Amino acid sequence: MPLVSRGQVEKGGGYVSTETVFLLKSRGLAMTAIASHECIISLGTNIEPEHHFAQALEILSRECELVARSEAVRTAPVGFQQQPDFLNAALVVRTSQTRDAFKAYLRDVEQRLGRVRGPIKSGPRTMDLDIVAWDGEVVDEGYFQYDYVRGPVDAVLASCHRALGGQAPQQP
């Protein structure tokens, strides 16, 4: 009897865990497996940061499968300095979407939170959501370049015993 190794399975418009799938399959009930991807998202906000951070967490935990999150940390702005400090964090989520579709989804969440992309690339924002890693591989060079990305990502990796691209899992 086939066993889905990871992810979620669609059942009547909702999702159930793969452990439930094994149980249902063992009872002779057929289900269709949905591919699942695990990704790490970097969050950053410096316009009403506590408010927008809470809203982003609520939206993402309601619309995605939230695996783990780092604590939020305050960081000084990089680049354009004449702006408030940022609140940064990282999340591990699972999604059935492709990477491009999930990136578009994150842009939609940013817009729902009032994000307007202005002329200053590193300027103030209500929310910045970036995919840092996809299925264990770093896809955003910001992880290697900026402590405000790497610190929360490393913290969330340690908290859920994950590693990126061949690295050993970190201890919390």
PDB file of C-alpha atoms in Angstrom:
ATOM      1  CA  MET A   1       0.000   0.000   0.000  1.00  0.00           C
ATOM      2  CA  PRO A   2       1.589   3.347  -1.030  1.00  0.00           C
ATOM      3  CA  LEU A   3       2.398   5.842   1.678  1.00  0.00           C
ATOM      4  CA  VAL A   4       2.714   9.553   0.997  1.00  0.00           C
ATOM      5  CA  SER A   5       6.056  10.501   2.522  1.00  0.00           C
ATOM      6  CA  ARG A   6       5.349  14.138   3.374  1.00  0.00           C
ATOM      7  CA  GLY A   7       2.887  16.887   2.819  1.00  0.00           C
ATOM      8  CA  GLN A   8      -0.833  17.218   2.819  1.00  0.00           C
ATOM      9  CA  VAL A   9      -3.588  15.425   1.034  1.00  0.00           C
ATOM     10  CA  GLU A  10      -6.785  17.028  -0.169  1.00  0.00           C
ATOM     11  CA  LYS A  11      -9.945  15.662   1.403  1.00  0.00           C
ATOM     12  CA  GLY A  12     -13.312  17.227   0.709  1.00  0.00           C
ATOM     13  CA  GLY A  13     -11.969  20.733   0.126  1.00  0.00           C
ATOM     14  CA  GLY A  14      -9.682  20.632   3.186  1.00  0.00           C
ATOM     15  CA  TYR A  15      -6.339  19.088   3.981  1.00  0.00           C
ATOM     16  CA  VAL A  16      -5.289  16.287   6.275  1.00  0.00           C
ATOM     17  CA  SER A  17      -1.834  15.170   7.404  1.00  0.00           C
ATOM     18  CA  THR A  18       0.034  12.319   5.725  1.00  0.00           C
ATOM     19  CA  GLU A  19      -0.362  10.293   8.933  1.00  0.00           C
ATOM     20  CA  THR A  20      -4.133  10.506   8.438  1.00  0.00           C
ATOM     21  CA  VAL A  21      -3.657   9.467   4.803  1.00  0.00           C
ATOM     22  CA  PHE A  22      -1.857   6.288   5.869  1.00  0.00           C
ATOM     23  CA  LEU A  23      -4.667   5.488   8.299  1.00  0.00           C
ATOM     24  CA  LEU A  24      -7.339   6.140   5.660  1.00  0.00           C
ATOM     25  CA  LYS A  25      -5.465   4.141   3.006  1.00  0.00           C
ATOM     26  CA  SER A  26      -5.097   1.252   5.452  1.00  0.00           C
ATOM     27  CA  ARG A  27      -8.899   1.291   5.729  1.00  0.00           C
ATOM     28  CA  GLY A  28      -9.274   1.182   1.948  1.00  0.00           C
ATOM     29  CA  LEU A  29     -10.192   4.842   1.389  1.00  0.00           C
ATOM     30  CA  ALA A  30      -8.584   6.443  -1.677  1.00  0.00           C
ATOM     31  CA  MET A  31      -7.244   9.980  -1.635  1.00  0.00           C
ATOM     32  CA  THR A  32      -5.265  12.099  -4.096  1.00  0.00           C
ATOM     33  CA  ALA A  33      -1.871  13.310  -2.905  1.00  0.00           C
ATOM     34  CA  ILE A  34      -0.943  16.967  -3.333  1.00  0.00           C
ATOM     35  CA  ALA A  35       2.718  17.875  -3.734  1.00  0.00           C
ATOM     36  CA  SER A  36       4.013  19.797  -0.750  1.00  0.00           C
ATOM     37  CA  HIS A  37       6.919  22.209  -0.571  1.00  0.00           C
ATOM     38  CA  GLU A  38       8.556  23.552   2.544  1.00  0.00           C
ATOM     39  CA  CYS A  39       9.837  27.089   2.408  1.00  0.00           C
ATOM     40  CA  ILE A  40      11.337  29.688   4.684  1.00  0.00           C
ATOM     41  CA  ILE A  41       9.908  33.181   4.506  1.00  0.00           C
ATOM     42  CA  SER A  42      11.686  36.295   5.756  1.00  0.00           C
ATOM     43  CA  LEU A  43       9.341  38.958   7.187  1.00  0.00           C
ATOM     44  CA  GLY A  44      10.252  42.611   7.615  1.00  0.00           C
ATOM     45  CA  THR A  45       8.212  45.686   8.545  1.00  0.00           C
ATOM     46  CA  ASN A  46       8.892  49.183   9.859  1.00  0.00           C
ATOM     47  CA  ILE A  47       5.548  50.951   9.379  1.00  0.00           C
ATOM     48  CA  GLU A  48       3.358  50.201  12.400  1.00  0.00           C
ATOM     49  CA  PRO A  49       5.533  47.080  12.773  1.00  0.00           C
ATOM     50  CA  GLU A  50       3.729  45.342  15.645  1.00  0.00           C
ATOM     51  CA  HIS A  51       0.358  45.753  13.912  1.00  0.00           C
ATOM     52  CA  HIS A  52       1.518  44.616  10.466  1.00  0.00           C
ATOM     53  CA  PHE A  53       3.606  41.778  11.900  1.00  0.00           C
ATOM     54  CA  ALA A  54       0.569  40.415  13.786  1.00  0.00           C
ATOM     55  CA  GLN A  55      -1.624  40.756  10.676  1.00  0.00           C
ATOM     56  CA  ALA A  56       0.933  38.957   8.493  1.00  0.00           C
ATOM     57  CA  LEU A  57       1.192  36.098  10.991  1.00  0.00           C
ATOM     58  CA  GLU A  58      -2.576  35.795  11.154  1.00  0.00           C
ATOM     59  CA  ILE A  59      -2.954  35.700   7.356  1.00  0.00           C
ATOM     60  CA  LEU A  60      -0.076  33.285   6.763  1.00  0.00           C
ATOM     61  CA  SER A  61      -1.063  30.910   9.571  1.00  0.00           C
ATOM     62  CA  ARG A  62      -4.656  30.881   8.289  1.00  0.00           C
ATOM     63  CA  GLU A  63      -3.766  30.427   4.601  1.00  0.00           C
ATOM     64  CA  CYS A  64      -0.620  28.264   4.830  1.00  0.00           C
ATOM     65  CA  GLU A  65       0.561  25.380   6.960  1.00  0.00           C
ATOM     66  CA  LEU A  66       2.772  27.104   9.530  1.00  0.00           C
ATOM     67  CA  VAL A  67       5.547  24.758  10.725  1.00  0.00           C
ATOM     68  CA  ALA A  68       7.647  27.111  12.861  1.00  0.00           C
ATOM     69  CA  ARG A  69       8.459  30.772  13.443  1.00  0.00           C
ATOM     70  CA  SER A  70      11.331  32.724  14.905  1.00  0.00           C
ATOM     71  CA  GLU A  71      10.994  35.436  17.486  1.00  0.00           C
ATOM     72  CA  ALA A  72      10.728  38.909  15.995  1.00  0.00           C
ATOM     73  CA  VAL A  73      13.863  41.036  16.358  1.00  0.00           C
ATOM     74  CA  ARG A  74      14.385  44.780  15.938  1.00  0.00           C
ATOM     75  CA  THR A  75      17.061  45.720  13.441  1.00  0.00           C
ATOM     76  CA  ALA A  76      18.496  48.989  12.179  1.00  0.00           C
ATOM     77  CA  PRO A  77      17.686  49.889   8.561  1.00  0.00           C
ATOM     78  CA  VAL A  78      20.199  48.925   5.875  1.00  0.00           C
ATOM     79  CA  GLY A  79      20.708  51.222   2.901  1.00  0.00           C
ATOM     80  CA  PHE A  80      18.344  54.148   3.353  1.00  0.00           C
ATOM     81  CA  GLN A  81      18.968  55.200   6.970  1.00  0.00           C
ATOM     82  CA  GLN A  82      16.326  57.930   7.489  1.00  0.00           C
ATOM     83  CA  GLN A  83      13.555  55.551   8.542  1.00  0.00           C
ATOM     84  CA  PRO A  84      12.416  53.660  11.663  1.00  0.00           C
ATOM     85  CA  ASP A  85      13.980  50.370  12.777  1.00  0.00           C
ATOM     86  CA  PHE A  86      12.577  47.152  11.332  1.00  0.00           C
ATOM     87  CA  LEU A  87      10.881  44.197  12.961  1.00  0.00           C
ATOM     88  CA  ASN A  88      12.254  41.028  11.310  1.00  0.00           C
ATOM     89  CA  ALA A  89      11.392  37.345  11.669  1.00  0.00           C
ATOM     90  CA  ALA A  90      11.313  34.096   9.704  1.00  0.00           C
ATOM     91  CA  LEU A  91       8.671  31.418   9.196  1.00  0.00           C
ATOM     92  CA  VAL A  92       8.802  27.847   7.955  1.00  0.00           C
ATOM     93  CA  VAL A  93       5.642  27.016   6.008  1.00  0.00           C
ATOM     94  CA  ARG A  94       4.402  24.240   3.760  1.00  0.00           C
ATOM     95  CA  THR A  95       2.513  24.922   0.560  1.00  0.00           C
ATOM     96  CA  SER A  96       1.193  22.954  -2.392  1.00  0.00           C
ATOM     97  CA  GLN A  97       1.892  25.893  -4.730  1.00  0.00           C
ATOM     98  CA  THR A  98       4.857  26.148  -7.088  1.00  0.00           C
ATOM     99  CA  ARG A  99       7.600  28.572  -6.091  1.00  0.00           C
ATOM    100  CA  ASP A 100       6.496  31.172  -8.653  1.00  0.00           C
ATOM    101  CA  ALA A 101       2.862  30.886  -7.576  1.00  0.00           C
ATOM    102  CA  PHE A 102       3.836  31.140  -3.900  1.00  0.00           C
ATOM    103  CA  LYS A 103       5.970  34.220  -4.614  1.00  0.00           C
ATOM    104  CA  ALA A 104       2.956  35.831  -6.320  1.00  0.00           C
ATOM    105  CA  TYR A 105       0.821  34.852  -3.316  1.00  0.00           C
ATOM    106  CA  LEU A 106       3.295  36.576  -0.951  1.00  0.00           C
ATOM    107  CA  ARG A 107       3.135  39.739  -3.116  1.00  0.00           C
ATOM    108  CA  ASP A 108      -0.647  39.610  -2.766  1.00  0.00           C
ATOM    109  CA  VAL A 109      -0.342  39.327   1.030  1.00  0.00           C
ATOM    110  CA  GLU A 110       2.018  42.335   1.024  1.00  0.00           C
ATOM    111  CA  GLN A 111      -0.551  44.334  -0.957  1.00  0.00           C
ATOM    112  CA  ARG A 112      -3.362  43.307   1.404  1.00  0.00           C
ATOM    113  CA  LEU A 113      -1.196  44.691   4.215  1.00  0.00           C
ATOM    114  CA  GLY A 114      -0.828  48.018   2.399  1.00  0.00           C
ATOM    115  CA  ARG A 115       2.582  47.541   0.765  1.00  0.00           C
ATOM    116  CA  VAL A 116       3.347  50.135  -1.886  1.00  0.00           C
ATOM    117  CA  ARG A 117       6.647  49.739  -3.706  1.00  0.00           C
ATOM    118  CA  GLY A 118       8.179  53.198  -3.808  1.00  0.00           C
ATOM    119  CA  PRO A 119      11.228  54.678  -5.514  1.00  0.00           C
ATOM    120  CA  ILE A 120      13.552  53.813  -2.579  1.00  0.00           C
ATOM    121  CA  LYS A 121      14.250  50.055  -2.794  1.00  0.00           C
ATOM    122  CA  SER A 122      15.295  49.813   0.864  1.00  0.00           C
ATOM    123  CA  GLY A 123      12.707  52.325   2.077  1.00  0.00           C
ATOM    124  CA  PRO A 124       9.932  51.972   4.663  1.00  0.00           C
ATOM    125  CA  ARG A 125       7.313  49.263   4.181  1.00  0.00           C
ATOM    126  CA  THR A 126       4.250  47.826   5.850  1.00  0.00           C
ATOM    127  CA  MET A 127       5.449  44.301   5.066  1.00  0.00           C
ATOM    128  CA  ASP A 128       8.178  42.612   3.063  1.00  0.00           C
ATOM    129  CA  LEU A 129       7.802  38.860   2.512  1.00  0.00           C
ATOM    130  CA  ASP A 130      10.609  37.026   0.728  1.00  0.00           C
ATOM    131  CA  ILE A 131      11.200  33.343   0.039  1.00  0.00           C
ATOM    132  CA  VAL A 132      14.675  32.659   1.455  1.00  0.00           C
ATOM    133  CA  ALA A 133      14.745  28.874   1.004  1.00  0.00           C
ATOM    134  CA  TRP A 134      12.659  26.414  -0.980  1.00  0.00           C
ATOM    135  CA  ASP A 135      12.715  22.707  -0.147  1.00  0.00           C
ATOM    136  CA  GLY A 136      15.925  23.132   1.845  1.00  0.00           C
ATOM    137  CA  GLU A 137      17.880  25.155  -0.721  1.00  0.00           C
ATOM    138  CA  VAL A 138      18.698  28.855  -0.349  1.00  0.00           C
ATOM    139  CA  VAL A 139      17.048  30.827  -3.168  1.00  0.00           C
ATOM    140  CA  ASP A 140      17.645  34.375  -1.865  1.00  0.00           C
ATOM    141  CA  GLU A 141      21.197  35.710  -1.608  1.00  0.00           C
ATOM    142  CA  GLY A 142      19.977  38.025   1.157  1.00  0.00           C
ATOM    143  CA  TYR A 143      20.463  35.061   3.501  1.00  0.00           C
ATOM    144  CA  PHE A 144      24.223  35.286   2.955  1.00  0.00           C
ATOM    145  CA  GLN A 145      24.383  39.097   2.776  1.00  0.00           C
ATOM    146  CA  TYR A 146      22.245  40.444   5.614  1.00  0.00           C
ATOM    147  CA  ASP A 147      22.223  39.606   9.318  1.00  0.00           C
ATOM    148  CA  TYR A 148      18.587  40.750   9.570  1.00  0.00           C
ATOM    149  CA  VAL A 149      17.688  37.870   7.231  1.00  0.00           C
ATOM    150  CA  ARG A 150      20.168  35.248   8.404  1.00  0.00           C
ATOM    151  CA  GLY A 151      19.619  35.674  12.170  1.00  0.00           C
ATOM    152  CA  PRO A 152      15.871  34.915  12.195  1.00  0.00           C
ATOM    153  CA  VAL A 153      16.269  32.193   9.533  1.00  0.00           C
ATOM    154  CA  ASP A 154      18.988  30.423  11.534  1.00  0.00           C
ATOM    155  CA  ALA A 155      16.858  30.727  14.684  1.00  0.00           C
ATOM    156  CA  VAL A 156      13.790  29.168  13.060  1.00  0.00           C
ATOM    157  CA  LEU A 157      15.914  26.405  11.503  1.00  0.00           C
ATOM    158  CA  ALA A 158      17.345  25.555  14.921  1.00  0.00           C
ATOM    159  CA  SER A 159      13.915  25.581  16.558  1.00  0.00           C
ATOM    160  CA  CYS A 160      12.560  22.962  14.159  1.00  0.00           C
ATOM    161  CA  HIS A 161      15.811  20.999  13.632  1.00  0.00           C
ATOM    162  CA  ARG A 162      16.127  21.851   9.944  1.00  0.00           C
ATOM    163  CA  ALA A 163      19.174  22.685   7.846  1.00  0.00           C
ATOM    164  CA  LEU A 164      19.771  24.324   4.490  1.00  0.00           C
ATOM    165  CA  GLY A 165      21.589  22.769   1.548  1.00  0.00           C
ATOM    166  CA  GLY A 166      23.683  20.087   3.207  1.00  0.00           C
ATOM    167  CA  GLN A 167      24.313  21.884   6.494  1.00  0.00           C
ATOM    168  CA  ALA A 168      23.817  19.949   9.720  1.00  0.00           C
ATOM    169  CA  PRO A 169      20.729  20.947  11.710  1.00  0.00           C
ATOM    170  CA  GLN A 170      21.537  23.548  14.360  1.00  0.00           C
ATOM    171  CA  GLN A 171      20.820  23.048  18.023  1.00  0.00           C
ATOM    172  CA  PRO A 172      18.332  25.511  19.563  1.00  0.00           C
TER     173      PRO A 172
END
